[in-house]
mmCIF file of C-alpha atoms in Angstrom:
data_model
loop_
_atom_site.group_PDB
_atom_site.id
_atom_site.type_symbol
_atom_site.label_atom_id
_atom_site.label_comp_id
_atom_site.label_asym_id
_atom_site.label_seq_id
_atom_site.Cartn_x
_atom_site.Cartn_y
_atom_site.Cartn_z
ATOM 1 C CA UNK A 1 -14.214 10.231 -10.746
ATOM 2 C CA UNK A 2 -15.091 9.358 -6.843
ATOM 3 C CA UNK A 3 -15.591 5.638 -6.544
ATOM 4 C CA UNK A 4 -17.277 4.601 -2.641
ATOM 5 C CA UNK A 5 -16.303 1.765 -1.439
ATOM 6 C CA UNK A 6 -16.139 -0.300 1.626
ATOM 7 C CA UNK A 7 -13.509 -1.645 1.585
ATOM 8 C CA UNK A 8 -6.945 -8.036 2.332
ATOM 9 C CA UNK A 9 14.697 -24.769 11.411
ATOM 10 C CA UNK A 10 16.888 -24.255 13.707
ATOM 11 C CA UNK A 11 19.069 -27.371 14.692
ATOM 12 C CA UNK A 12 17.953 -28.810 17.664
ATOM 13 C CA UNK A 13 21.106 -28.412 20.229
ATOM 14 C CA UNK A 14 23.641 -31.197 20.414
ATOM 15 C CA UNK A 15 24.162 -32.849 23.524
ATOM 16 C CA UNK A 16 27.850 -35.011 24.204
ATOM 17 C CA UNK A 17 27.936 -38.334 25.096
ATOM 18 C CA UNK A 18 28.421 -39.014 28.661
ATOM 19 C CA UNK A 19 31.195 -41.688 30.296
ATOM 20 C CA UNK A 20 29.001 -41.247 33.429
ATOM 21 C CA UNK A 21 26.360 -43.628 33.391
ATOM 22 C CA UNK A 22 24.302 -41.925 36.247
ATOM 23 C CA UNK A 23 23.878 -38.650 34.158
ATOM 24 C CA UNK A 24 20.209 -37.478 32.979
ATOM 25 C CA UNK A 25 19.713 -36.770 29.096
ATOM 26 C CA UNK A 26 19.879 -33.382 28.331
ATOM 27 C CA UNK A 27 16.204 -32.284 27.095
ATOM 28 C CA UNK A 28 16.296 -31.114 23.787
ATOM 29 C CA UNK A 29 14.108 -27.894 22.928
ATOM 30 C CA UNK A 30 11.526 -29.405 19.915
ATOM 31 C CA UNK A 31 13.052 -28.239 16.002
ATOM 32 C CA UNK A 32 11.606 -25.181 15.074
ATOM 33 C CA UNK A 33 9.804 -25.363 11.637
ATOM 34 C CA UNK A 34 10.618 -23.901 8.598
ATOM 35 C CA UNK A 35 10.201 -19.753 8.584
ATOM 36 C CA UNK A 36 7.385 -19.130 5.710
ATOM 37 C CA UNK A 37 8.986 -18.221 2.403
ATOM 38 C CA UNK A 38 6.209 -15.140 2.597
ATOM 39 C CA UNK A 39 6.538 -11.459 3.239
ATOM 40 C CA UNK A 40 5.694 -10.298 7.273
ATOM 41 C CA UNK A 41 4.579 -7.470 8.579
ATOM 42 C CA UNK A 42 5.478 -5.377 11.900
ATOM 43 C CA UNK A 43 3.596 -3.478 14.186
ATOM 44 C CA UNK A 44 5.444 -0.741 13.619
ATOM 45 C CA UNK A 45 9.033 0.316 12.884
ATOM 46 C CA UNK A 46 11.790 -1.027 15.160
ATOM 47 C CA UNK A 47 13.912 1.499 16.306
ATOM 48 C CA UNK A 48 16.344 1.266 13.858
ATOM 49 C CA UNK A 49 14.304 0.481 10.690
ATOM 50 C CA UNK A 50 17.391 -0.621 8.357
ATOM 51 C CA UNK A 51 17.496 -3.070 5.956
ATOM 52 C CA UNK A 52 20.855 -3.729 3.499
ATOM 53 C CA UNK A 53 22.039 -0.050 5.356
ATOM 54 C CA UNK A 54 18.831 1.772 4.483
ATOM 55 C CA UNK A 55 17.353 4.172 6.849
ATOM 56 C CA UNK A 56 13.598 3.523 5.487
ATOM 57 C CA UNK A 57 11.524 4.897 8.155
ATOM 58 C CA UNK A 58 9.512 7.510 7.104
ATOM 59 C CA UNK A 59 11.304 10.660 8.820
ATOM 60 C CA UNK A 60 9.869 14.565 9.896
ATOM 61 C CA UNK A 61 9.210 16.748 6.928
ATOM 62 C CA UNK A 62 9.987 13.929 4.046
ATOM 63 C CA UNK A 63 8.395 14.849 1.687
ATOM 64 C CA UNK A 64 7.011 12.933 -1.857
ATOM 65 C CA UNK A 65 4.582 14.987 -4.264
ATOM 66 C CA UNK A 66 1.891 13.568 -6.836
ATOM 67 C CA UNK A 67 -0.001 14.321 -9.940
ATOM 68 C CA UNK A 68 -3.432 12.224 -9.995
ATOM 69 C CA UNK A 69 -4.989 11.754 -13.300
ATOM 70 C CA UNK A 70 -7.567 11.093 -15.009
ATOM 71 C CA UNK A 71 -6.914 8.085 -17.634
ATOM 72 C CA UNK A 72 -10.062 8.413 -19.672
ATOM 73 C CA UNK A 73 -8.507 11.636 -20.498
ATOM 74 C CA UNK A 74 -5.187 11.733 -19.332
ATOM 75 C CA UNK A 75 -6.538 15.137 -17.770
ATOM 76 C CA UNK A 76 -4.572 16.332 -13.976
ATOM 77 C CA UNK A 77 -7.168 16.486 -11.869
ATOM 78 C CA UNK A 78 -4.533 17.109 -8.717
ATOM 79 C CA UNK A 79 -1.266 18.091 -7.406
ATOM 80 C CA UNK A 80 -0.532 16.488 -4.203
ATOM 81 C CA UNK A 81 1.591 16.586 -2.224
ATOM 82 C CA UNK A 82 2.844 14.421 1.555
ATOM 83 C CA UNK A 83 4.558 15.404 4.434
ATOM 84 C CA UNK A 84 5.609 13.729 7.091
ATOM 85 C CA UNK A 85 4.134 16.137 10.315
ATOM 86 C CA UNK A 86 4.129 12.538 12.943
ATOM 87 C CA UNK A 87 5.443 9.241 13.129
ATOM 88 C CA UNK A 88 3.767 7.393 15.411
ATOM 89 C CA UNK A 89 3.286 3.827 16.701
ATOM 90 C CA UNK A 90 1.155 2.924 14.595
ATOM 91 C CA UNK A 91 0.855 5.637 12.174
ATOM 92 C CA UNK A 92 2.100 8.265 10.508
ATOM 93 C CA UNK A 93 0.707 12.162 10.102
ATOM 94 C CA UNK A 94 1.087 13.400 6.476
ATOM 95 C CA UNK A 95 -0.393 17.081 5.989
ATOM 96 C CA UNK A 96 -1.449 16.591 1.844
ATOM 97 C CA UNK A 97 -1.756 20.588 -0.187
ATOM 98 C CA UNK A 98 -3.748 20.060 -3.265
ATOM 99 C CA UNK A 99 -2.269 22.906 -5.002
ATOM 100 C CA UNK A 100 -5.709 23.028 -7.833
ATOM 101 C CA UNK A 101 -7.587 23.813 -4.948
ATOM 102 C CA UNK A 102 -4.856 25.762 -2.877
ATOM 103 C CA UNK A 103 -6.022 24.214 0.104
ATOM 104 C CA UNK A 104 -4.273 22.070 3.205
ATOM 105 C CA UNK A 105 -5.603 19.486 5.032
ATOM 106 C CA UNK A 106 -4.379 17.074 7.796
ATOM 107 C CA UNK A 107 -4.370 13.301 7.457
ATOM 108 C CA UNK A 108 -3.862 12.512 10.504
ATOM 109 C CA UNK A 109 -3.912 8.534 10.429
ATOM 110 C CA UNK A 110 -2.803 6.797 7.782
ATOM 111 C CA UNK A 111 -1.951 3.430 8.908
ATOM 112 C CA UNK A 112 1.284 1.358 9.152
ATOM 113 C CA UNK A 113 -0.477 -1.772 8.528
ATOM 114 C CA UNK A 114 -2.463 -3.675 5.752
ATOM 115 C CA UNK A 115 -5.319 -2.318 4.678
ATOM 116 C CA UNK A 116 -6.664 0.631 2.286
ATOM 117 C CA UNK A 117 -6.950 3.617 2.989
ATOM 118 C CA UNK A 118 -8.545 6.684 1.130
ATOM 119 C CA UNK A 119 -7.446 9.873 0.478
ATOM 120 C CA UNK A 120 -10.526 11.932 0.304
ATOM 121 C CA UNK A 121 -8.841 15.483 -1.798
ATOM 122 C CA UNK A 122 -11.690 17.408 -1.986
ATOM 123 C CA UNK A 123 -13.899 18.423 -4.594
ATOM 124 C CA UNK A 124 -15.382 14.676 -5.177
ATOM 125 C CA UNK A 125 -11.664 13.749 -5.739
ATOM 126 C CA UNK A 126 -10.924 10.526 -3.165
ATOM 127 C CA UNK A 127 -7.991 7.783 -4.359
ATOM 128 C CA UNK A 128 -7.565 4.574 -2.764
ATOM 129 C CA UNK A 129 -4.246 3.004 -1.734
ATOM 130 C CA UNK A 130 -2.926 0.518 -0.681
ATOM 131 C CA UNK A 131 -0.361 0.694 2.062
ATOM 132 C CA UNK A 132 1.157 3.382 1.305
ATOM 133 C CA UNK A 133 4.153 3.128 2.929
ATOM 134 C CA UNK A 134 4.577 -0.728 2.157
ATOM 135 C CA UNK A 135 8.208 -0.906 1.081
ATOM 136 C CA UNK A 136 8.692 1.092 4.503
ATOM 137 C CA UNK A 137 7.465 -1.920 6.826
ATOM 138 C CA UNK A 138 9.109 -4.918 5.399
ATOM 139 C CA UNK A 139 11.284 -7.157 3.184
ATOM 140 C CA UNK A 140 9.110 -7.152 -0.550
ATOM 141 C CA UNK A 141 9.789 -10.331 -2.078
ATOM 142 C CA UNK A 142 7.661 -11.851 -5.411
ATOM 143 C CA UNK A 143 5.217 -13.925 -4.490
ATOM 144 C CA UNK A 144 4.708 -12.221 -0.752
ATOM 145 C CA UNK A 145 0.277 -11.743 -0.463
ATOM 146 C CA UNK A 146 -2.020 -10.780 1.188
ATOM 147 C CA UNK A 147 -5.504 -12.114 1.783
ATOM 148 C CA UNK A 148 -9.021 -10.714 3.642
ATOM 149 C CA UNK A 149 -7.267 -7.296 3.611
ATOM 150 C CA UNK A 150 -9.160 -4.446 6.012
ATOM 151 C CA UNK A 151 -10.511 -1.371 4.709
ATOM 152 C CA UNK A 152 -13.006 1.533 4.290
ATOM 153 C CA UNK A 153 -16.898 -0.772 5.681
ATOM 154 C CA UNK A 154 -20.049 -0.282 5.525
ATOM 155 C CA UNK A 155 -22.897 -1.988 6.018
ATOM 156 C CA UNK A 156 -23.971 -2.047 2.730
ATOM 157 C CA UNK A 157 -21.457 -3.449 1.064
ATOM 158 C CA UNK A 158 -19.738 -6.996 1.571
ATOM 159 C CA UNK A 159 -15.910 -6.549 0.449
ATOM 160 C CA UNK A 160 -13.079 -9.316 -0.493
ATOM 161 C CA UNK A 161 -9.732 -8.085 -1.732
ATOM 162 C CA UNK A 162 -6.458 -9.789 -1.523
ATOM 163 C CA UNK A 163 -2.694 -8.800 -2.907
ATOM 164 C CA UNK A 164 0.129 -10.451 -4.218
ATOM 165 C CA UNK A 165 3.729 -8.958 -5.310
ATOM 166 C CA UNK A 166 3.579 -10.027 -8.610
ATOM 167 C CA UNK A 167 7.238 -8.102 -10.382
ATOM 168 C CA UNK A 168 10.822 -6.545 -9.486
ATOM 169 C CA UNK A 169 10.833 -4.536 -12.486
ATOM 170 C CA UNK A 170 11.983 -1.304 -13.697
ATOM 171 C CA UNK A 171 9.316 1.781 -13.637
ATOM 172 C CA UNK A 172 9.933 5.431 -14.930
ATOM 173 C CA UNK A 173 8.215 7.981 -13.116
ATOM 174 C CA UNK A 174 8.189 12.487 -14.204
ATOM 175 C CA UNK A 175 10.214 11.566 -11.103
ATOM 176 C CA UNK A 176 12.592 9.180 -11.850
ATOM 177 C CA UNK A 177 13.192 6.189 -13.300
ATOM 178 C CA UNK A 178 13.478 3.198 -10.859
ATOM 179 C CA UNK A 179 13.829 -0.766 -9.604
ATOM 180 C CA UNK A 180 10.612 -0.933 -8.278
ATOM 181 C CA UNK A 181 8.322 -4.156 -6.876
ATOM 182 C CA UNK A 182 5.063 -4.233 -8.381
ATOM 183 C CA UNK A 183 1.749 -5.203 -6.305
ATOM 184 C CA UNK A 184 -1.935 -6.093 -7.505
ATOM 185 C CA UNK A 185 -4.932 -5.646 -5.285
ATOM 186 C CA UNK A 186 -7.941 -7.297 -6.073
ATOM 187 C CA UNK A 187 -11.304 -6.119 -4.622
ATOM 188 C CA UNK A 188 -14.969 -8.252 -4.882
ATOM 189 C CA UNK A 189 -18.047 -6.517 -3.577
ATOM 190 C CA UNK A 190 -20.346 -9.321 -2.891
ATOM 191 C CA UNK A 191 -22.961 -7.739 -2.214
ATOM 192 C CA UNK A 192 -26.952 -7.023 -3.446
ATOM 193 C CA UNK A 193 -26.777 -3.626 -5.887
ATOM 194 C CA UNK A 194 -28.538 -1.097 -4.231
ATOM 195 C CA UNK A 195 -31.601 0.357 -5.362
ATOM 196 C CA UNK A 196 -31.728 -1.667 -8.776
ATOM 197 C CA UNK A 197 -29.106 0.349 -9.843
ATOM 198 C CA UNK A 198 -25.951 -1.044 -11.333
ATOM 199 C CA UNK A 199 -23.880 2.021 -10.513
ATOM 200 C CA UNK A 200 -21.980 1.112 -8.508
ATOM 201 C CA UNK A 201 -18.679 -0.367 -7.868
ATOM 202 C CA UNK A 202 -18.246 -4.126 -7.912
ATOM 203 C CA UNK A 203 -14.954 -5.008 -8.820
ATOM 204 C CA UNK A 204 -11.663 -3.056 -8.298
ATOM 205 C CA UNK A 205 -7.939 -3.584 -9.249
ATOM 206 C CA UNK A 206 -5.304 -1.241 -8.152
ATOM 207 C CA UNK A 207 -1.524 -1.882 -8.776
ATOM 208 C CA UNK A 208 0.847 -0.198 -6.908
ATOM 209 C CA UNK A 209 4.989 -0.371 -7.418
ATOM 210 C CA UNK A 210 6.953 0.920 -4.489
ATOM 211 C CA UNK A 211 10.808 1.218 -3.750
ATOM 212 C CA UNK A 212 11.656 0.306 -0.417
ATOM 213 C CA UNK A 213 14.596 3.683 -0.736
ATOM 214 C CA UNK A 214 11.799 6.110 -1.330
ATOM 215 C CA UNK A 215 10.057 4.582 1.840
ATOM 216 C CA UNK A 216 6.446 5.520 0.079
ATOM 217 C CA UNK A 217 4.766 4.480 -2.914
ATOM 218 C CA UNK A 218 5.832 5.673 -6.328
ATOM 219 C CA UNK A 219 2.863 4.723 -8.305
ATOM 220 C CA UNK A 220 -0.522 3.858 -8.070
ATOM 221 C CA UNK A 221 -3.464 3.074 -11.381
ATOM 222 C CA UNK A 222 -6.960 2.506 -10.019
ATOM 223 C CA UNK A 223 -9.408 0.342 -12.603
ATOM 224 C CA UNK A 224 -13.525 0.280 -11.450
ATOM 225 C CA UNK A 225 -15.896 -1.523 -12.709
ATOM 226 C CA UNK A 226 -20.006 -1.991 -11.815
ATOM 227 C CA UNK A 227 -21.361 -4.951 -11.063
ATOM 228 C CA UNK A 228 -22.485 -5.198 -15.469
ATOM 229 C CA UNK A 229 -18.531 -5.166 -15.447
ATOM 230 C CA UNK A 230 -18.923 -1.257 -17.253
ATOM 231 C CA UNK A 231 -15.521 0.085 -16.105
ATOM 232 C CA UNK A 232 -16.549 2.961 -14.165
ATOM 233 C CA UNK A 233 -13.125 4.594 -14.197
ATOM 234 C CA UNK A 234 -9.086 4.955 -14.979
ATOM 235 C CA UNK A 235 -6.981 6.380 -12.646
ATOM 236 C CA UNK A 236 -3.465 7.086 -11.330
ATOM 237 C CA UNK A 237 -1.663 7.942 -8.885
ATOM 238 C CA UNK A 238 2.542 8.994 -10.086
ATOM 239 C CA UNK A 239 5.766 10.728 -7.920
ATOM 240 C CA UNK A 240 6.836 14.099 -9.330
ATOM 241 C CA UNK A 241 9.168 14.633 -7.138
ATOM 242 C CA UNK A 242 10.156 13.979 -3.751
ATOM 243 C CA UNK A 243 12.906 15.068 -0.565
ATOM 244 C CA UNK A 244 14.123 12.859 1.976
ATOM 245 C CA UNK A 245 15.919 14.137 5.084
#
C-alpha cells in the first residue's frame, strides 16, 4: 500500500643532504592524513566511469523491468519497466512504463546522489528507493555508511535516516543469481502523530541489493510501521529482466 513519507598517507618527499652549508633547507609538504575506509560519492559520473574494467555509468537505452509485490498477500501489484532516456550531470532521466496500467510517463529526475526518492506509479502505487544507481556511482564495501540522508520532507514530518552496507552475498531473483551488496536503511519519524491518529508511518526499514555491473538496484524490500510499531506494509521490488547497451 502507499505510505507517505518525508523523507541520510602519502610519504613526504625526501630531500637529499647537501655538502654545501649555504644550501637552503627544502620545505617538506605536510603529510596527508590516511584516507578513511568508507565509500565515497562522486558528484557525477566521470567521463570514463570504469571501475575494475567494467563500465558502470548508465547509458541511453539501458532497460530494467521489475515487479512490485505486496508481501502480505504475495500479490503482484505492478510490472514496471525503466528505460534510460538521458544521462545529465547529477540525474538520470528514465521513461517508466507500468504494464498493468497501460501507461508510460517520464521520471525526469532520478538523482545520482545519496538520497531517497519515491516512485509514484499511479493508482495509489508508490515505492521508496534509496539511491537506485548507488552500485554504479561508487565502489561499495561492507561497512560503508551514510547518515542524515536527505529525501522527501514536509513541514509536519521529522525524519532521520541512516544506511549501511552490511553484507556481500548471493541473491536469487527472477532475473538470475548474482553476487550483491546488501544495504540496510532505517528511517525514523520523530514527529508527533498527526490528528491523533496512529496510522501515519513512524518507521520505515528498507533493504536494497546492488550488483555494480547491472548498474541499477536489483531488489528493494520495504517495511513500514505506525506509531504503535504495528506493521503497515511489506512490499518488494525485484528485477525480472534487464538489457544494457
